[in-house]
mmCIF file of C-alpha atoms in Angstrom:
data_model
loop_
_atom_site.group_PDB
_atom_site.id
_atom_site.type_symbol
_atom_site.label_atom_id
_atom_site.label_comp_id
_atom_site.label_asym_id
_atom_site.label_seq_id
_atom_site.Cartn_x
_atom_site.Cartn_y
_atom_site.Cartn_z
ATOM 1 C CA GLY A 1 -30.702 -5.975 -4.112
ATOM 2 C CA ALA A 2 -27.748 -8.246 -3.129
ATOM 3 C CA GLY A 3 -25.197 -5.780 -4.127
ATOM 4 C CA VAL A 4 -24.506 -2.205 -4.976
ATOM 5 C CA SER A 5 -25.747 -1.351 -8.402
ATOM 6 C CA GLN A 6 -24.510 1.403 -10.693
ATOM 7 C CA SER A 7 -25.877 2.522 -13.941
ATOM 8 C CA PRO A 8 -24.964 3.201 -16.757
ATOM 9 C CA ARG A 9 -21.739 0.882 -16.909
ATOM 10 C CA TYR A 10 -20.216 3.095 -19.576
ATOM 11 C CA LYS A 11 -21.120 6.689 -20.541
ATOM 12 C CA VAL A 12 -19.582 8.787 -23.256
ATOM 13 C CA ALA A 13 -20.257 12.234 -23.079
ATOM 14 C CA LYS A 14 -19.299 15.296 -25.392
ATOM 15 C CA ARG A 15 -17.404 17.932 -23.524
ATOM 16 C CA GLY A 16 -19.693 20.506 -22.171
ATOM 17 C CA GLN A 17 -22.575 17.874 -21.719
ATOM 18 C CA ASP A 18 -24.336 17.202 -18.492
ATOM 19 C CA VAL A 19 -24.236 13.682 -17.218
ATOM 20 C CA ALA A 20 -25.992 11.852 -14.247
ATOM 21 C CA LEU A 21 -24.817 8.646 -12.634
ATOM 22 C CA ARG A 22 -26.775 6.440 -10.491
ATOM 23 C CA CYS A 23 -25.995 4.347 -7.481
ATOM 24 C CA ASP A 24 -28.505 1.902 -6.001
ATOM 25 C CA PRO A 25 -26.938 0.786 -2.774
ATOM 26 C CA ILE A 26 -27.604 -2.396 -0.641
ATOM 27 C CA SER A 27 -31.058 -2.041 0.768
ATOM 28 C CA GLY A 28 -30.981 -0.696 4.336
ATOM 29 C CA HIS A 29 -27.400 0.686 4.127
ATOM 30 C CA VAL A 30 -27.363 4.002 5.571
ATOM 31 C CA SER A 31 -24.128 5.220 4.456
ATOM 32 C CA LEU A 32 -23.086 5.970 0.897
ATOM 33 C CA PHE A 33 -19.796 7.094 -0.713
ATOM 34 C CA TRP A 34 -18.890 8.233 -4.075
ATOM 35 C CA TYR A 35 -15.264 7.718 -5.319
ATOM 36 C CA GLN A 36 -13.681 8.717 -8.455
ATOM 37 C CA GLN A 37 -10.939 6.516 -10.001
ATOM 38 C CA ALA A 38 -8.716 7.861 -12.551
ATOM 39 C CA LEU A 39 -6.978 5.630 -15.118
ATOM 40 C CA GLY A 40 -4.138 3.660 -13.291
ATOM 41 C CA GLN A 41 -4.816 5.231 -9.964
ATOM 42 C CA GLY A 42 -6.607 4.295 -6.521
ATOM 43 C CA PRO A 43 -10.077 5.731 -5.908
ATOM 44 C CA GLU A 44 -10.431 9.108 -4.624
ATOM 45 C CA PHE A 45 -13.099 10.161 -2.132
ATOM 46 C CA LEU A 46 -15.764 12.519 -3.426
ATOM 47 C CA THR A 47 -18.545 12.616 -0.880
ATOM 48 C CA TYR A 48 -20.398 10.850 1.788
ATOM 49 C CA PHE A 49 -24.115 10.595 2.657
ATOM 50 C CA GLN A 50 -25.643 9.306 5.837
ATOM 51 C CA ASN A 51 -29.288 8.482 4.816
ATOM 52 C CA GLU A 52 -30.326 11.610 2.991
ATOM 53 C CA ALA A 53 -27.838 13.902 4.593
ATOM 54 C CA GLN A 54 -24.670 14.765 2.821
ATOM 55 C CA LEU A 55 -22.244 14.933 5.574
ATOM 56 C CA ASP A 56 -19.113 15.360 3.636
ATOM 57 C CA LYS A 57 -18.381 16.791 0.052
ATOM 58 C CA SER A 58 -14.904 17.951 0.619
ATOM 59 C CA GLY A 59 -13.670 15.728 -2.127
ATOM 60 C CA LEU A 60 -16.061 17.029 -5.028
ATOM 61 C CA PRO A 61 -13.207 18.602 -7.295
ATOM 62 C CA SER A 62 -15.405 21.609 -8.586
ATOM 63 C CA ASP A 63 -18.863 23.166 -8.260
ATOM 64 C CA ARG A 64 -19.769 21.154 -11.512
ATOM 65 C CA PHE A 65 -19.956 18.142 -9.390
ATOM 66 C CA PHE A 66 -23.168 17.594 -7.444
ATOM 67 C CA ALA A 67 -24.610 14.711 -5.562
ATOM 68 C CA GLU A 68 -27.890 13.889 -3.988
ATOM 69 C CA ARG A 69 -29.795 11.088 -2.117
ATOM 70 C CA PRO A 70 -33.278 12.593 -1.507
ATOM 71 C CA GLU A 71 -34.818 9.543 -0.015
ATOM 72 C CA GLY A 72 -31.919 8.035 1.801
ATOM 73 C CA SER A 73 -31.540 5.170 -0.736
ATOM 74 C CA VAL A 74 -30.665 5.876 -4.483
ATOM 75 C CA SER A 75 -28.232 8.366 -5.084
ATOM 76 C CA THR A 76 -27.290 10.323 -8.133
ATOM 77 C CA LEU A 77 -23.972 11.918 -8.995
ATOM 78 C CA LYS A 78 -24.317 14.813 -11.498
ATOM 79 C CA ILE A 79 -21.410 16.413 -13.500
ATOM 80 C CA GLN A 80 -22.333 19.615 -15.352
ATOM 81 C CA ARG A 81 -20.462 20.993 -18.404
ATOM 82 C CA THR A 82 -18.114 17.994 -18.405
ATOM 83 C CA GLN A 83 -14.512 18.276 -19.037
ATOM 84 C CA GLN A 84 -11.948 15.913 -20.371
ATOM 85 C CA GLU A 85 -10.392 15.668 -17.103
ATOM 86 C CA ASP A 86 -13.586 14.276 -15.661
ATOM 87 C CA SER A 87 -12.981 10.961 -17.569
ATOM 88 C CA ALA A 88 -12.540 8.417 -14.967
ATOM 89 C CA VAL A 89 -14.608 5.412 -13.355
ATOM 90 C CA TYR A 90 -16.998 6.603 -10.730
ATOM 91 C CA LEU A 91 -17.515 4.132 -7.781
ATOM 92 C CA CYS A 92 -20.237 3.884 -5.361
ATOM 93 C CA ALA A 93 -19.868 1.957 -2.077
ATOM 94 C CA SER A 94 -22.452 1.525 0.669
ATOM 95 C CA SER A 95 -22.218 0.630 4.384
ATOM 96 C CA SER A 96 -24.677 -0.437 7.055
ATOM 97 C CA SER A 97 -22.749 1.474 9.763
ATOM 98 C CA LEU A 98 -24.622 4.700 10.930
ATOM 99 C CA THR A 99 -21.224 6.573 11.127
ATOM 100 C CA GLY A 100 -19.414 5.011 8.114
ATOM 101 C CA ARG A 101 -17.010 3.368 10.380
ATOM 102 C CA TRP A 102 -17.543 -0.220 9.156
ATOM 103 C CA VAL A 103 -14.717 -2.325 10.141
ATOM 104 C CA TYR A 104 -15.555 -4.782 7.445
ATOM 105 C CA GLY A 105 -15.183 -2.336 4.662
ATOM 106 C CA TYR A 106 -17.551 -0.866 2.346
ATOM 107 C CA THR A 107 -19.464 -3.002 -0.532
ATOM 108 C CA PHE A 108 -18.573 -1.394 -3.774
ATOM 109 C CA GLY A 109 -20.407 -1.371 -7.156
ATOM 110 C CA SER A 110 -18.819 -1.916 -10.369
ATOM 111 C CA GLY A 111 -18.639 1.701 -11.291
ATOM 112 C CA THR A 112 -19.604 3.748 -14.281
ATOM 113 C CA ARG A 113 -16.689 4.461 -16.845
ATOM 114 C CA LEU A 114 -17.021 8.085 -17.907
ATOM 115 C CA THR A 115 -15.297 9.126 -21.163
ATOM 116 C CA VAL A 116 -15.566 12.779 -22.082
ATOM 117 C CA VAL A 117 -14.709 13.379 -25.766
ATOM 118 C CA ALA B 1 -3.452 13.842 6.527
ATOM 119 C CA GLN B 2 -3.154 10.135 5.916
ATOM 120 C CA THR B 3 -1.423 8.782 2.888
ATOM 121 C CA VAL B 4 -0.920 5.238 1.504
ATOM 122 C CA THR B 5 1.894 4.201 -0.533
ATOM 123 C CA GLN B 6 2.162 1.100 -2.825
ATOM 124 C CA SER B 7 5.579 0.916 -4.273
ATOM 125 C CA GLN B 8 5.253 -1.764 -6.614
ATOM 126 C CA PRO B 9 3.183 -0.792 -9.844
ATOM 127 C CA GLU B 10 3.310 -4.259 -11.458
ATOM 128 C CA MET B 11 4.008 -7.665 -9.962
ATOM 129 C CA SER B 12 3.880 -11.053 -11.473
ATOM 130 C CA VAL B 13 4.081 -14.707 -9.996
ATOM 131 C CA GLN B 14 3.901 -18.187 -11.310
ATOM 132 C CA GLU B 15 0.776 -20.263 -10.375
ATOM 133 C CA ALA B 16 1.067 -21.874 -7.124
ATOM 134 C CA GLU B 17 3.754 -19.839 -5.938
ATOM 135 C CA THR B 18 3.866 -17.106 -3.151
ATOM 136 C CA VAL B 19 3.808 -13.455 -3.659
ATOM 137 C CA THR B 20 3.909 -10.402 -1.321
ATOM 138 C CA LEU B 21 2.461 -6.781 -2.153
ATOM 139 C CA SER B 22 3.880 -4.017 -0.191
ATOM 140 C CA CYS B 23 2.118 -1.055 1.316
ATOM 141 C CA THR B 24 3.051 1.693 3.636
ATOM 142 C CA TYR B 25 1.116 4.453 5.176
ATOM 143 C CA ASP B 26 1.512 7.525 7.162
ATOM 144 C CA THR B 27 -0.771 8.487 10.217
ATOM 145 C CA SER B 28 -0.435 10.022 13.625
ATOM 146 C CA GLU B 29 -3.418 7.997 14.754
ATOM 147 C CA SER B 30 -3.117 5.008 17.098
ATOM 148 C CA ASN B 31 -6.147 3.211 16.068
ATOM 149 C CA TYR B 32 -7.262 2.755 12.555
ATOM 150 C CA TYR B 33 -8.145 0.030 10.073
ATOM 151 C CA LEU B 34 -6.360 -1.276 7.195
ATOM 152 C CA PHE B 35 -7.654 -3.012 4.126
ATOM 153 C CA TRP B 36 -6.526 -4.841 1.152
ATOM 154 C CA TYR B 37 -9.010 -4.612 -2.018
ATOM 155 C CA LYS B 38 -8.874 -6.639 -5.173
ATOM 156 C CA GLN B 39 -10.154 -5.071 -8.325
ATOM 157 C CA PRO B 40 -10.556 -7.485 -11.478
ATOM 158 C CA PRO B 41 -11.548 -6.202 -14.833
ATOM 159 C CA SER B 42 -14.954 -6.102 -13.862
ATOM 160 C CA ARG B 43 -13.900 -2.923 -11.795
ATOM 161 C CA GLN B 44 -15.837 -4.137 -8.782
ATOM 162 C CA MET B 45 -13.655 -3.589 -5.527
ATOM 163 C CA ILE B 46 -13.680 -6.759 -3.576
ATOM 164 C CA LEU B 47 -12.546 -7.000 0.103
ATOM 165 C CA VAL B 48 -9.751 -9.315 0.459
ATOM 166 C CA ILE B 49 -8.712 -8.879 4.212
ATOM 167 C CA ARG B 50 -8.603 -6.179 6.897
ATOM 168 C CA GLN B 51 -6.666 -5.458 9.982
ATOM 169 C CA GLU B 52 -7.443 -3.573 12.936
ATOM 170 C CA ALA B 53 -4.562 -1.546 14.132
ATOM 171 C CA TYR B 54 -5.032 -2.336 17.884
ATOM 172 C CA LYS B 55 -4.804 -6.136 17.181
ATOM 173 C CA GLN B 56 -1.364 -7.395 17.190
ATOM 174 C CA GLN B 57 -2.132 -10.623 15.658
ATOM 175 C CA ASN B 58 -1.996 -10.644 11.670
ATOM 176 C CA ALA B 59 -5.130 -11.203 9.841
ATOM 177 C CA THR B 60 -5.455 -14.348 7.745
ATOM 178 C CA GLU B 61 -8.228 -15.250 5.208
ATOM 179 C CA ASN B 62 -7.489 -18.576 3.644
ATOM 180 C CA ARG B 63 -4.565 -18.092 1.117
ATOM 181 C CA PHE B 64 -4.431 -14.415 2.085
ATOM 182 C CA SER B 65 -2.290 -13.105 5.020
ATOM 183 C CA VAL B 66 -0.844 -9.894 6.149
ATOM 184 C CA ASN B 67 2.264 -8.733 7.853
ATOM 185 C CA PHE B 68 1.295 -5.624 9.931
ATOM 186 C CA GLN B 69 4.284 -3.914 11.345
ATOM 187 C CA LYS B 70 2.529 -1.055 13.235
ATOM 188 C CA ALA B 71 5.804 0.810 14.267
ATOM 189 C CA ALA B 72 7.048 0.574 10.773
ATOM 190 C CA LYS B 73 3.578 1.506 9.457
ATOM 191 C CA SER B 74 3.634 -1.289 6.990
ATOM 192 C CA PHE B 75 1.020 -3.527 5.705
ATOM 193 C CA SER B 76 1.998 -6.067 3.225
ATOM 194 C CA LEU B 77 -0.324 -8.869 1.588
ATOM 195 C CA LYS B 78 0.985 -12.356 1.128
ATOM 196 C CA ILE B 79 -0.930 -14.383 -1.350
ATOM 197 C CA SER B 80 -0.032 -18.250 -1.089
ATOM 198 C CA ASP B 81 -0.656 -20.877 -3.750
ATOM 199 C CA SER B 82 -1.351 -18.274 -6.292
ATOM 200 C CA GLN B 83 -4.140 -18.878 -8.750
ATOM 201 C CA LEU B 84 -4.804 -17.555 -12.174
ATOM 202 C CA GLY B 85 -8.023 -16.035 -10.609
ATOM 203 C CA ASP B 86 -5.885 -13.806 -8.415
ATOM 204 C CA THR B 87 -4.820 -11.765 -11.450
ATOM 205 C CA ALA B 88 -6.106 -8.147 -10.678
ATOM 206 C CA MET B 89 -5.362 -4.825 -9.329
ATOM 207 C CA TYR B 90 -4.623 -4.694 -5.673
ATOM 208 C CA PHE B 91 -5.350 -1.719 -3.411
ATOM 209 C CA CYS B 92 -4.098 -0.961 0.076
ATOM 210 C CA ALA B 93 -6.685 1.287 2.042
ATOM 211 C CA PHE B 94 -6.500 3.160 5.291
ATOM 212 C CA MET B 95 -9.566 4.138 7.312
ATOM 213 C CA LYS B 96 -9.065 6.419 10.363
ATOM 214 C CA HIS B 97 -11.189 5.357 13.238
ATOM 215 C CA GLU B 98 -13.188 8.599 13.584
ATOM 216 C CA MET B 99 -13.303 9.486 9.823
ATOM 217 C CA ASP B 100 -15.614 8.011 7.419
ATOM 218 C CA ASP B 101 -13.819 8.064 4.158
ATOM 219 C CA MET B 102 -11.298 5.344 3.126
ATOM 220 C CA ARG B 103 -7.841 6.309 1.552
ATOM 221 C CA PHE B 104 -6.343 3.993 -1.142
ATOM 222 C CA GLY B 105 -2.921 3.665 -2.464
ATOM 223 C CA ALA B 106 -2.270 3.730 -6.255
ATOM 224 C CA GLY B 107 -2.408 -0.055 -6.526
ATOM 225 C CA THR B 108 -0.340 -2.870 -7.610
ATOM 226 C CA ARG B 109 -1.053 -4.802 -10.755
ATOM 227 C CA LEU B 110 -0.742 -8.516 -10.132
ATOM 228 C CA THR B 111 -0.302 -11.054 -12.951
ATOM 229 C CA VAL B 112 -0.448 -14.906 -12.193
ATOM 230 C CA LYS B 113 1.287 -16.570 -14.877
ATOM 231 C CA PRO B 114 0.351 -20.407 -15.715
#
């Protein structure tokens, strides 16, 4: 597609429920990033993929968070046993740079707003 | 570690006037990239302008320009002839040359008033 597509746009989950958030990057973009944006804050880095390889997952806040990109295109961020502190907007971004060092910046999706009740 | 600070949580400006948003950062690197992103209510982060640290000339994109002061580690955004559509959250971001992730400030909420 022409842009980065994320679904669902909104997700309400009961505490303890598992959720899966999808990101469809720009076709051909090798680098893919997930960010978490809490209300009133800037995005915080979660994890980075280069094609199907997860090269950096240092930002994942706990082992309840898991991301995958099995075929090097679509990525899924999974959160197990959701907690209220997981409520945030989850942004996905992609870049055509092999190393992620794209001087023009990333292309972001519109995010998924997750609310845990 | 790199940190990005935006000291103005909220700003407002009259339509057609000029406004400047502040950003400071902390790094020991000599080469890096700086960005300003706009985030309207649609939530999509839109790149406004970027600056490469090794370039002394300030970047300009139409009504948007930056004042990059490398020694002071300051990277302010000037919006000229403000328009109602400029109303949004603005984030300053830093990317280390050798790193892959982008670090963001906490943002400034800009309101353009008619």
